Tab-separated table of C-alpha atoms in Angstrom:
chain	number	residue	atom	x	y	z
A	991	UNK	CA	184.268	86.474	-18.067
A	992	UNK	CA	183.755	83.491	-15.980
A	993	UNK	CA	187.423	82.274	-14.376
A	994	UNK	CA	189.842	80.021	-15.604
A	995	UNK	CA	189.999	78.307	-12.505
A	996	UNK	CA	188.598	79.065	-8.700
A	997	UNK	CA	192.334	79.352	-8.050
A	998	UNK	CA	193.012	82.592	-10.081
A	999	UNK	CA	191.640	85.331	-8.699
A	1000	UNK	CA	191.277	88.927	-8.819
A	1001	UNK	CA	190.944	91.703	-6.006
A	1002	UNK	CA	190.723	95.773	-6.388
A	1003	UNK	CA	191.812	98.403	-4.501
A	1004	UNK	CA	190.478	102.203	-4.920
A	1005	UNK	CA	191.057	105.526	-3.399
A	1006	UNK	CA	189.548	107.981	-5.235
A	1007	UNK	CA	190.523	108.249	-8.669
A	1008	UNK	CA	193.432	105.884	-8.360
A	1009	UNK	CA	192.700	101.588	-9.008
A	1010	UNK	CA	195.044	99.188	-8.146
A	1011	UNK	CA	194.317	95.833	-9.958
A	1012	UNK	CA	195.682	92.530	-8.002
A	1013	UNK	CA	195.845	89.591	-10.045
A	1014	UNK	CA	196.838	86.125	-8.294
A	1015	UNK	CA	197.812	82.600	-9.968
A	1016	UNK	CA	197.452	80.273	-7.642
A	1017	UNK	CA	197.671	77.390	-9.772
A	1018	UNK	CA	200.390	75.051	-11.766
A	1019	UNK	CA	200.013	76.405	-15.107
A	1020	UNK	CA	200.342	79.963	-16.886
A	1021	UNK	CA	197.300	81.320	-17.471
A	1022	UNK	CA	196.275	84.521	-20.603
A	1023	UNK	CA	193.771	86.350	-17.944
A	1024	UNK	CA	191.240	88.500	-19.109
A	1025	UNK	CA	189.874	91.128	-16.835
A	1026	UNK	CA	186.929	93.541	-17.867
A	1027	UNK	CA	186.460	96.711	-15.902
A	1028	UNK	CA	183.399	98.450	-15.303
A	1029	UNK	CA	184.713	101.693	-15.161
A	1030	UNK	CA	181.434	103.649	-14.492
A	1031	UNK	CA	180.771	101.192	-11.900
A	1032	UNK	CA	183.610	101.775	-9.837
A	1033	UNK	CA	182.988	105.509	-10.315
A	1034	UNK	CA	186.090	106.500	-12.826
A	1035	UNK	CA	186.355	108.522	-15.455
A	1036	UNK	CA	186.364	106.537	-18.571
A	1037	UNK	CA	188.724	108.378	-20.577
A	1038	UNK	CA	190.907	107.166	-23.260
A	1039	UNK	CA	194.451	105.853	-23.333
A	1040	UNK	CA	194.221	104.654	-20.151
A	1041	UNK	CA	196.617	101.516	-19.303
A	1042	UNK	CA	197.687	99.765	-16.412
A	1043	UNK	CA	201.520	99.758	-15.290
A	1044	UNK	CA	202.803	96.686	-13.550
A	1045	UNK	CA	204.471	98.612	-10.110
A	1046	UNK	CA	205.793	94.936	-9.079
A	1047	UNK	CA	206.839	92.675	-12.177
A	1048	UNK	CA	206.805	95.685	-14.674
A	1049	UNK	CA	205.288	95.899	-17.804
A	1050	UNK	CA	202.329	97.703	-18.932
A	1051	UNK	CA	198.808	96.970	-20.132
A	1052	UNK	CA	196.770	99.369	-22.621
A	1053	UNK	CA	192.942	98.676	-21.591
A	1054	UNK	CA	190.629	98.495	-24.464
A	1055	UNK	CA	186.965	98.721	-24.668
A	1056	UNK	CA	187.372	98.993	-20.646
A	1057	UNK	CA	188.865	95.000	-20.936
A	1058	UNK	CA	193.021	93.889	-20.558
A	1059	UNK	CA	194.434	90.742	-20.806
A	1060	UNK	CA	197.734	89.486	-19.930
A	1061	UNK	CA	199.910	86.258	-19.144
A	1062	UNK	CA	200.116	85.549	-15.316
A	1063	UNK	CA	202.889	82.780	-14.582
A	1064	UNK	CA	202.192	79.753	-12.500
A	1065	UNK	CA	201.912	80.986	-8.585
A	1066	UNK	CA	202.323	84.480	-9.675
A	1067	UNK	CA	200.635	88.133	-9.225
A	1068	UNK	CA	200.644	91.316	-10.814
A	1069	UNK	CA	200.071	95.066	-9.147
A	1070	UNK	CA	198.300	97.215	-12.049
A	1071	UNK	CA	198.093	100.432	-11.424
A	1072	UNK	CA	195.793	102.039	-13.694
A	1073	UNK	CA	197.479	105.618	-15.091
A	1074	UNK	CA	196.438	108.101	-17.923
């Protein structure tokens, strides 16, 4: 989906079969962010029950139809880990 603002954005990390999903708010409000993966695309197995575990803020995020979305506080980031 297009962004809610140039000011959120998104970066990826991979290493072989491990993602790591970076999230950043850089604006004044909360923002719900939705983020669709392309699993195939970025060579993983799409498997399911696959969700992504917050390794700085905590929480976790089941991924559906290879798609999450989550709240991201004003000036904020997550670091998603995806795990089986």
């Amino acid at each position: 989906e297009s962004p809610v603002s140039e000011n959120v954005v998104v970066s990826m990390f991979r290493h072989g079969d491990k993602l790591m999903v970076v999230p950043f708010n850089n604006t004044d409000e909360k923002v719900l962010l939705k983020v669709k993966l392309n699993l195939d695309q970025l060579e993983l197995k799409t498997t399911s029950g696959l969700k992504l575990i917050d390794k700085f803020g905590g929480g976790e995020f089941e991924l559906k139809n290879e798609a999450l979305e989550f709240p991201l506080e004003s000036r904020a980031f997550r670091m998603l880990v995806l795990e089986k």
